[in-house]
């Protein structure tokens, strides 16, 4: 069988320098969802849900960046824009140096989408229940490689099923016949089928039981090695994030609070929000007794986020400046980015 | 005669569901107890019978479910023998329950005050005005600020964490002796979970409540309970003091479960996994229900239900081979890595 690369017709990314440039750079990304008020004659926008409100981050080739934050902070929206499922309100996403929201030909568009894939939390709702597994996993080939022979598509499907730990006969089954963990394997197979370079995994194990979660985490680890994949791994469980990530980005109310190598997040925690988040995790060891920082109140609404630093109303270090001036994400130490006026480092 | 320490004693409970596809053996000879004033954890992955245990105890099973054998001794009385009317008095007043999803247990169309005062008046035999005072007092106790004002709000005007506090307040206002909390923080974010757990722990201590805390989160049990019962496939596989079980699990399932969770303390690239899936309880595995997934299973395991071995200070294990196995969590490695983390900091 020829390699998939030989099907490639456009060469968009020849200017990308792997050694010095990240594979993905997200630059001041904003995604606002308008809230409109309907009257009989017209509707007008009365507010905006600022789901993503100035996110900066980057992914290096071959690494796993963990993206962690509480529900509603904008993780999924960031990922959906980054794989071009949605348009940004402002800001840019660069993939191998190319701004993916610049006008481009359909061929170029497909070339970008081929290399950027996403896996969702609930594999069931992301898999059409009326289609057989074979067709579900074949679909990316139909879209991206319409000229490929049916037999080749089919054998590629079987190959990928084997890679994710499923059997040939599973190809003739329907999604409802699979358990949660197996469905997640299907979701992974589908995203992997056309050999993307980057996969954004949106809470891929959050809905699974721990014994099954471990299987999927190990599978992802093996696949990453084998295919030299770059992962952005979204989760709200910091133990999972610590386990899978090379670097971590901590998100709060549409912004990145801290981004650094995983070890440093735990050893040299810089942002007061990260400190609070780490302190809140219940530890499965009855002998650990901790002085816990318990945050007051709830995460504010993204419709009307606090002025200045979005964390200031709940922050134990906040001073007057925090409510007035929005701190920028700055590289305080090599590879350690923090947006805080009074960081702990 | 020594006073009975047990407030609740489940003896050999069998609860079945009758469905079109067959009989679901949801609880298959479950025995465990809860002492007066003691927080006890019920732990296991989804579908292992945790919620059914709670519902069997309160006798609120759906129509197709029935506890067909066993005794549920509460304060010396077998609840399964009580007439409906008396059972109704037990619910709420004696045994209170809080559920995973606070929204479904609060009626969206009534004010909080309406949803609290009526039951309080009924169970504590007081008038509406006194009931309102009690309601405000307990809301205040669980950290709802301006409870006097907020009590006339509707459920949707509160966040998830606040709604869970309201449910805790409603449960506690009736001064129950036993609180059953079914995954009370599972739907909450980790910082909010920390708030709610803190309140549950504080209330439990302050009021000397016995508590059955149901969860799949090992961190939550470790921090909240003194004793724990591990469930697998509708049976209790291991019981004992929380600290001992976490440090020195004896059942192969308990051990595998602990080893399969990523931990903040351990550095590992691959997790231990448990092959396969949690069993379905229509035609469950014969013998030991864990045997198809167990590393140590032998022929006898697939045939004979393992007896319960008692040892140490109140420990119980249901495994044919537990005495020959040398399972232990590598505490040394964990301690080392924790020390390293501290030193670097
Ligand atoms: N299509 C949409 N329309 C309106 N609001 C949305 C939409 N998608 C997400 N949001 C809102 O944007 C915020 C961020 O959502 P999301 O990115 O899903 O967060 P996360 O994945 O971190 O939980 C939330 O307040 C959510 O309700
Ligand atoms: N109403 C029902 N009808 C049929 N089976 C049920 C019903 N409720 C629960 N079960 C089954 O009983 C078993 C235990 O369920 P449950 O106690 O809810 O598990 P969990 O430990 O996740 O709380 C599961 O296998 C479930 O499918
Ligand atoms: S900027 Fe201020 S409010 Fe924000 S986290 Fe830092 S100290 Fe706290
Ligand atoms: Mg999400
Ligand atoms: Mg349950």
XYZ file of C-alpha atoms and ligand atoms in Angstrom, chain A residues 75-77 121 202-203 234, ligand 4:
8
model
C -11.586 24.776 26.936
C -13.864 23.141 24.356
C -14.473 26.377 22.534
C -15.758 13.550 25.457
C -11.578 17.087 24.548
C -12.070 15.293 27.883
C -8.282 18.732 27.735
Mg -15.830 21.217 27.492
